PDB file of C-alpha atoms in Angstrom:
ATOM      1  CA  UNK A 607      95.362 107.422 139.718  1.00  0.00           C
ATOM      2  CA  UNK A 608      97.863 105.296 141.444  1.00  0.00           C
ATOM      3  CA  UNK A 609     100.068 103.814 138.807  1.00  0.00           C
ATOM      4  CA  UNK A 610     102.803 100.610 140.177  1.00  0.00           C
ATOM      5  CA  UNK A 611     106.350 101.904 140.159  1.00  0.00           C
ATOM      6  CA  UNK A 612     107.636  98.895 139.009  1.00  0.00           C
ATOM      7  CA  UNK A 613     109.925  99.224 136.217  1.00  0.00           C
ATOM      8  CA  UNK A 614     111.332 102.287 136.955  1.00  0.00           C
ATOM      9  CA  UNK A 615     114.544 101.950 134.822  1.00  0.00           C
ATOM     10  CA  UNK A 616     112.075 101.895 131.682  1.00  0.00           C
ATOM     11  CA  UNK A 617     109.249 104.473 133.471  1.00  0.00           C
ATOM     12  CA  UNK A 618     113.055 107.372 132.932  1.00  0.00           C
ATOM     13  CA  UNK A 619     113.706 106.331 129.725  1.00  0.00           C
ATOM     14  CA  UNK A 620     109.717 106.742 128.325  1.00  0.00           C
ATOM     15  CA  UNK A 621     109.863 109.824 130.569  1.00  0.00           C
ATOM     16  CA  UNK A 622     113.027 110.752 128.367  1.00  0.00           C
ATOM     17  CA  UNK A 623     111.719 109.543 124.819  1.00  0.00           C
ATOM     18  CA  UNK A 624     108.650 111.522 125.455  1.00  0.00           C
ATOM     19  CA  UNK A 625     110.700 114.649 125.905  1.00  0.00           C
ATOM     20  CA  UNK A 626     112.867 114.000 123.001  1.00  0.00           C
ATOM     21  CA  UNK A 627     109.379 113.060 120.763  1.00  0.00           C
ATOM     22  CA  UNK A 628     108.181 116.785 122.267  1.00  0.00           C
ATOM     23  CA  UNK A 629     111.135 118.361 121.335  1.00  0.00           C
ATOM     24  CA  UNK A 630     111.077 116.979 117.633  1.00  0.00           C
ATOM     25  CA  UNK A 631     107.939 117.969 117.029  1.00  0.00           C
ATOM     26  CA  UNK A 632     108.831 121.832 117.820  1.00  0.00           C
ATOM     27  CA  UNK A 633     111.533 122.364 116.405  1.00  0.00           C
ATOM     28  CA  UNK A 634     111.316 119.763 113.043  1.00  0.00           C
ATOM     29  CA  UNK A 635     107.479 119.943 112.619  1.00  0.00           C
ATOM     30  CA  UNK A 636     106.914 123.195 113.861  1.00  0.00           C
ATOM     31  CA  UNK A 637     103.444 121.815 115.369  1.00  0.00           C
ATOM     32  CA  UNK A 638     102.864 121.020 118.782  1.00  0.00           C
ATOM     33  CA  UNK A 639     100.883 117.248 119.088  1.00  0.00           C
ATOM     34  CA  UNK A 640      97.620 119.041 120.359  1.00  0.00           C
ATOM     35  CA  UNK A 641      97.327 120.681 116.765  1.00  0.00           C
ATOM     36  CA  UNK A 642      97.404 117.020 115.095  1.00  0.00           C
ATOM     37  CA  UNK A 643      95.283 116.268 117.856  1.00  0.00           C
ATOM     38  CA  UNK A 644      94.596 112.939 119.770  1.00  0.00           C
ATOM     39  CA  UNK A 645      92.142 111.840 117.757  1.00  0.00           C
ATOM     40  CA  UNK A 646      94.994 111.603 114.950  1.00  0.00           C
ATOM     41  CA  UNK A 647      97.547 110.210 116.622  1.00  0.00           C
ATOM     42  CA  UNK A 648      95.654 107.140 118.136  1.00  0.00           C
ATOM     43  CA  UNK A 649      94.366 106.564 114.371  1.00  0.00           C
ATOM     44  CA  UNK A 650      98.709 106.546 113.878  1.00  0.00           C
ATOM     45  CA  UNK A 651      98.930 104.313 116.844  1.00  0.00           C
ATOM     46  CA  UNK A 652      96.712 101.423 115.251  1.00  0.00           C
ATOM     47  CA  UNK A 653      97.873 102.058 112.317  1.00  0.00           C
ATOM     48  CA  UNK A 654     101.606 101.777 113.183  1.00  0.00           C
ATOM     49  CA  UNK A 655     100.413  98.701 115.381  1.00  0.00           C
ATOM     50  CA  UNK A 656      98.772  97.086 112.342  1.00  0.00           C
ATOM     51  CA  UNK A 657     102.451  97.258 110.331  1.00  0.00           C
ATOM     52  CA  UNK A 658     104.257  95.828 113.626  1.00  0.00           C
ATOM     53  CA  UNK A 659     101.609  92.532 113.646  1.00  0.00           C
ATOM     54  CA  UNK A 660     101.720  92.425 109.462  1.00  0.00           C
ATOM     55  CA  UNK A 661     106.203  92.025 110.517  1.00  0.00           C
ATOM     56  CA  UNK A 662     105.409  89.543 112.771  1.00  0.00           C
ATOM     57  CA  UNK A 663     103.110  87.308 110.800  1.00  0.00           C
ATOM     58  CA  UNK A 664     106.190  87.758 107.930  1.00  0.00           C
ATOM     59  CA  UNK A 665     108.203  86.232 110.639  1.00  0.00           C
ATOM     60  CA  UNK A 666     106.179  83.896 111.394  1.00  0.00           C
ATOM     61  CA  UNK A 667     105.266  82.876 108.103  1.00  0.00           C
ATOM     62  CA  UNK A 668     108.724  82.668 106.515  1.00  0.00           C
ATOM     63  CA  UNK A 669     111.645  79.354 107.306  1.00  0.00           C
ATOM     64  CA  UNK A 670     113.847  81.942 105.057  1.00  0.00           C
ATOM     65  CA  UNK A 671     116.501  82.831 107.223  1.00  0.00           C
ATOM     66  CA  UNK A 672     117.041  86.215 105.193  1.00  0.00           C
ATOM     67  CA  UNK A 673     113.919  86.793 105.699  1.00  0.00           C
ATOM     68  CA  UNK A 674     113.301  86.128 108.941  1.00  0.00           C
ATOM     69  CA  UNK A 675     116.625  87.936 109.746  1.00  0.00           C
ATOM     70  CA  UNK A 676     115.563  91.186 107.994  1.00  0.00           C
ATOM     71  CA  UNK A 677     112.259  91.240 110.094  1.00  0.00           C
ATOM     72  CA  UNK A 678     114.029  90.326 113.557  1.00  0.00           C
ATOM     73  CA  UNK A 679     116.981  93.255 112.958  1.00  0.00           C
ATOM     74  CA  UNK A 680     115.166  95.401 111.110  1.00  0.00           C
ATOM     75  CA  UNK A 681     111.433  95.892 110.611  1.00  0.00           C
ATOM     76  CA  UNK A 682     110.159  94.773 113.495  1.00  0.00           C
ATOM     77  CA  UNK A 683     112.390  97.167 115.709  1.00  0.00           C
ATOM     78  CA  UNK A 684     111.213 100.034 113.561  1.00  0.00           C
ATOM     79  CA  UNK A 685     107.347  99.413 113.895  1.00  0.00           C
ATOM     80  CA  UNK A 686     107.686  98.761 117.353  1.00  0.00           C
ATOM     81  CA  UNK A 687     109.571 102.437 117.751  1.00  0.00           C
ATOM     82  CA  UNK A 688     107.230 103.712 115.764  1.00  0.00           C
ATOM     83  CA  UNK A 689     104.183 102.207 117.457  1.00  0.00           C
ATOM     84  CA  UNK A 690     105.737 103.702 120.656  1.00  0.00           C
ATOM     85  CA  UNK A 691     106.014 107.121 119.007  1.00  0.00           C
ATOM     86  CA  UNK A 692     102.657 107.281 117.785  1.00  0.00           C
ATOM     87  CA  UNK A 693     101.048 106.603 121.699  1.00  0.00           C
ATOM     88  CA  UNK A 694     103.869 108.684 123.259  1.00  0.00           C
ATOM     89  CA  UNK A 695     102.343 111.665 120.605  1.00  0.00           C
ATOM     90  CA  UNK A 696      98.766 110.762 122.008  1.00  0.00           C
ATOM     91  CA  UNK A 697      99.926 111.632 125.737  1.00  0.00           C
ATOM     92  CA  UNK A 698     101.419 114.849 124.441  1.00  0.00           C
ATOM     93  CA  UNK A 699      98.458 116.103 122.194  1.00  0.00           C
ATOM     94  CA  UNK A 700      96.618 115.206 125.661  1.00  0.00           C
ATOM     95  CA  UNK A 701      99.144 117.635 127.660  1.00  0.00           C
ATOM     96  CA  UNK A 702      99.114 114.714 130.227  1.00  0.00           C
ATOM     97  CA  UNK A 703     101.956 114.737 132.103  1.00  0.00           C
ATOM     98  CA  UNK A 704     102.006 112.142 134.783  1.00  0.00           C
ATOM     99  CA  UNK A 705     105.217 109.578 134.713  1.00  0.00           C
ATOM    100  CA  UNK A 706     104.068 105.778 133.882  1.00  0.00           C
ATOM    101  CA  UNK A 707     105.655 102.996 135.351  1.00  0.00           C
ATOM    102  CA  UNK A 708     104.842 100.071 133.203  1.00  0.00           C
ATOM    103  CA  UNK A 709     106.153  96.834 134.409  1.00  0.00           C
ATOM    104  CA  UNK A 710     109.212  94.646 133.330  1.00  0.00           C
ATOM    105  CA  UNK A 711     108.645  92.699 130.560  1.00  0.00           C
ATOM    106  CA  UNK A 712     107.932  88.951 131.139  1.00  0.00           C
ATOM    107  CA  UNK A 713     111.069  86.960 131.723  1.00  0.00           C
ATOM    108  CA  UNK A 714     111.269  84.367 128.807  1.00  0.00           C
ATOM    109  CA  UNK A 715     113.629  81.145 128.428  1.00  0.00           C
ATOM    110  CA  UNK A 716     113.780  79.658 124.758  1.00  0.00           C
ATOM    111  CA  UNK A 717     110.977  77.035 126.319  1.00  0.00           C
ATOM    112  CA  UNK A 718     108.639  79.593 126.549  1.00  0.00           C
ATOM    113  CA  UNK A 719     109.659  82.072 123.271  1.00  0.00           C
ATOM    114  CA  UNK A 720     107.554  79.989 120.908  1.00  0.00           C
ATOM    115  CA  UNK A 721     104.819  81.441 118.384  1.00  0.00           C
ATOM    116  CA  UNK A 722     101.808  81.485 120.714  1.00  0.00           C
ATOM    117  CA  UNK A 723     103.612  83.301 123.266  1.00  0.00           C
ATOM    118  CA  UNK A 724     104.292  85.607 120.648  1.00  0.00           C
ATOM    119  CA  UNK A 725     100.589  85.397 119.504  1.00  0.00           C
ATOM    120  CA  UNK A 726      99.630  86.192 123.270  1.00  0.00           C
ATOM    121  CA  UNK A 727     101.717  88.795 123.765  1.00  0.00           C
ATOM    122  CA  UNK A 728     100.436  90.799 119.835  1.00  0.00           C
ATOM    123  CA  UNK A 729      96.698  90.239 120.955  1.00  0.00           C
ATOM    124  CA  UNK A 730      97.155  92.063 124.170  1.00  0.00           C
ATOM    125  CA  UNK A 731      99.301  94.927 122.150  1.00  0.00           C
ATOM    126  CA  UNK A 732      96.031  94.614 119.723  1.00  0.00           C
ATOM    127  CA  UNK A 733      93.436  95.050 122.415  1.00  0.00           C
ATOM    128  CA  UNK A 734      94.981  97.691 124.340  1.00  0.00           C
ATOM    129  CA  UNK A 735      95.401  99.753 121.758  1.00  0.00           C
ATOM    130  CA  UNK A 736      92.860  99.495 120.275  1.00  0.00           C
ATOM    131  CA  UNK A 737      90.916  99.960 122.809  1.00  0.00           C
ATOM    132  CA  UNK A 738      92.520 103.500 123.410  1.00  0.00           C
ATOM    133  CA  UNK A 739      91.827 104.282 119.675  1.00  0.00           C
ATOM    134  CA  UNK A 740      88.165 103.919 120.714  1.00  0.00           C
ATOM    135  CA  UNK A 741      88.180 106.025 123.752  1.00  0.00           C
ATOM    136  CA  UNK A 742      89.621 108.511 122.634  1.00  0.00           C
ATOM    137  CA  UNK A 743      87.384 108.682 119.195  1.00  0.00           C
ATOM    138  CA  UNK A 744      84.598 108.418 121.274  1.00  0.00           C
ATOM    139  CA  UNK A 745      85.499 111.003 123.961  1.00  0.00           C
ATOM    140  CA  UNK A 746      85.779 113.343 121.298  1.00  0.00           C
ATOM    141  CA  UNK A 747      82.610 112.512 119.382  1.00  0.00           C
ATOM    142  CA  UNK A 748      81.068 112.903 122.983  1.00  0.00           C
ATOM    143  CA  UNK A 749      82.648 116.678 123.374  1.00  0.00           C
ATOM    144  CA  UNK A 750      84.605 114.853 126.192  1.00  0.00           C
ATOM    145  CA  UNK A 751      87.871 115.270 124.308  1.00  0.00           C
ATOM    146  CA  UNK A 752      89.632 117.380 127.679  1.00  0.00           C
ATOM    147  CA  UNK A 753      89.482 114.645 129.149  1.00  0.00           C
ATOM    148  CA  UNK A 754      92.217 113.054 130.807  1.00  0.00           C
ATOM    149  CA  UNK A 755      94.654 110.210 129.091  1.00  0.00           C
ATOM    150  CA  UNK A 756      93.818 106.975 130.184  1.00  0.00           C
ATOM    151  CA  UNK A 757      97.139 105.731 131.723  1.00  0.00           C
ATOM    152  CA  UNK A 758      96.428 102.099 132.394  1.00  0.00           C
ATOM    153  CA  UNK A 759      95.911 101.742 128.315  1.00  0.00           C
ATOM    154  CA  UNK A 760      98.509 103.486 127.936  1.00  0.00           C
ATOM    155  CA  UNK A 761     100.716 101.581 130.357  1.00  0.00           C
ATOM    156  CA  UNK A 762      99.254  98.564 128.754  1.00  0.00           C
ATOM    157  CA  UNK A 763     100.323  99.350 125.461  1.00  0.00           C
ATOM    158  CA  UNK A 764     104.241  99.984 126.816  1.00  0.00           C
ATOM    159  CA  UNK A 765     104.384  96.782 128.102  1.00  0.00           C
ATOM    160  CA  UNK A 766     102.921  95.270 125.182  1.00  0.00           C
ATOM    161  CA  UNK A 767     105.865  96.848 123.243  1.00  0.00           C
ATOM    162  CA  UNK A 768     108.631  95.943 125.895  1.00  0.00           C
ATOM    163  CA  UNK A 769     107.743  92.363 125.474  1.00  0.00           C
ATOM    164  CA  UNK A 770     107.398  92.678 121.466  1.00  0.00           C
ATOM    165  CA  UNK A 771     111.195  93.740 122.433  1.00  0.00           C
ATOM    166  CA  UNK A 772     112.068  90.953 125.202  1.00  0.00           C
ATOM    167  CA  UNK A 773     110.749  88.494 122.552  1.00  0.00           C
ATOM    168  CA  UNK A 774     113.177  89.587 119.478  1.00  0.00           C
ATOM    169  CA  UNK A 775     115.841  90.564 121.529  1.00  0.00           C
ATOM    170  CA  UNK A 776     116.021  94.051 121.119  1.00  0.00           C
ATOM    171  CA  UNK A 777     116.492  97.395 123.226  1.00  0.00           C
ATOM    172  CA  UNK A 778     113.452  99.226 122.796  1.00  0.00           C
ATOM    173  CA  UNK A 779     114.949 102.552 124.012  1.00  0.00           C
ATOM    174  CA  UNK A 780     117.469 102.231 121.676  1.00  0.00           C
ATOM    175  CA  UNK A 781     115.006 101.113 118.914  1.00  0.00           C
ATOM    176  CA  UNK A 782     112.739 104.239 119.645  1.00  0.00           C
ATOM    177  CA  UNK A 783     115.713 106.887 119.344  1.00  0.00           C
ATOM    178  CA  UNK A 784     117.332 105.381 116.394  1.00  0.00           C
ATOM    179  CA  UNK A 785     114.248 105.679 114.699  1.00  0.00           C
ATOM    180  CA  UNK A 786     113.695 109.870 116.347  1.00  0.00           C
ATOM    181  CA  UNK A 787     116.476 110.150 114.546  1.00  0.00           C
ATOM    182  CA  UNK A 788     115.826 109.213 110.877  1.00  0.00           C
ATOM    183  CA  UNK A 789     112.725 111.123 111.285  1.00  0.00           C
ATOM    184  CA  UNK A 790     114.493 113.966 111.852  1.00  0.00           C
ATOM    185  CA  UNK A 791     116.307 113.273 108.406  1.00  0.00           C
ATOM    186  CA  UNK A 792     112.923 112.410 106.990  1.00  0.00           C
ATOM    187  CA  UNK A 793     111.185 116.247 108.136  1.00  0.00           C
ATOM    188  CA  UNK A 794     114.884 118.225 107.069  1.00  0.00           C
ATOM    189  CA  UNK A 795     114.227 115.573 103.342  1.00  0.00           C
ATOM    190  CA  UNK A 796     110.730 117.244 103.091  1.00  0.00           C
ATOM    191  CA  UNK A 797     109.405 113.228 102.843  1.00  0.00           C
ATOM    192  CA  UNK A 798     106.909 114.319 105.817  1.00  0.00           C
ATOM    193  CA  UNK A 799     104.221 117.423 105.535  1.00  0.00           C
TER     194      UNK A 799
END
């Protein structure tokens, strides 16, 4: 499959995070992704993806700056890490090890960062991965569970989560390791089984 290299600053750093997620699950978990299985993990994905949206409608829904603050600096960073962690966990249960290249996220001026964007940008998130969730259930119902990762959902989802990022302002990278690390804490805390 011949997957656009453009973005190839973020394509390194997924290609590192996915290493780091590997590595985690080794030597923390003691169970490689396949065990957990891909089935699993895109049931985590939605799942995760689900808490991300719930944030954003807090966001939306509150004129509390506290509120809105917490969400924007806090929550909303974490579920979109941990969105990303559950579909990076997919592509390793699937021993799929092709590089993605998803593209930049959109470039957005405050005339544009209004609600519906956001809206817009949540529904594609929603349908992509959901949409993987799906295939992959029903490859596996179908016995078709060697089958390869679908990279363009996958892709899809990425940039779905980069402009989640571009939109609040955050570093997604940076997001997605902070939040490696606490669940390092969380597996040596026994708060994970």
């Amino acid at each position: 499959m011949d997957i656009p290299k453009e973005n190839n600053s973020f394509a390194d750093s997924l290609e590192q995070l996915e290493k780091r997620a590997l590595q985690i699950q080794m030597e923390h978990f003691k169970i490689p992704p396949e065990k957990r299985g891909r089935a699993f993990y895109s049931l985590e994905l939605v799942g995760e993806m689900g808490e991300l949206l719930n944030d954003c409608k807090k966001f939306m829904r509150t004129k509390l700056a506290h509120r809105r603050a917490e969400q924007i600096e806090k929550r909303i960073p974490e579920e979109t890490a941990d969105t990303l962690i559950a579909l990076i966990l997919i592509k390793l249960a699937a021993h799929e090890e092709q590089k993605v290249f998803p593209k930049a996220p959109f470039n957005i001026d405050e005339s544009v960062r209004t609600t519906m964007w956001l809206h817009t940008c949540l529904s594609s998130l929603a349908l992509s991965a959901s949409s993987l969730y799906v295939k992959e259930i029903l490859e596996i119902s179908n016995n078709e569970g060697e089958k390869k990762l679908d990279l363009e959902i996958y892709r899809s989802v990425v940039e779905s989560l980069l402009n989640v990022a571009n939109f609040f302002e955050f570093n997604l990278e940076e997001a997605t390791n902070n939040k490696l690390t606490r669940i390092i804490s969380k597996v040596e805390e026994g708060h994970y089984d």
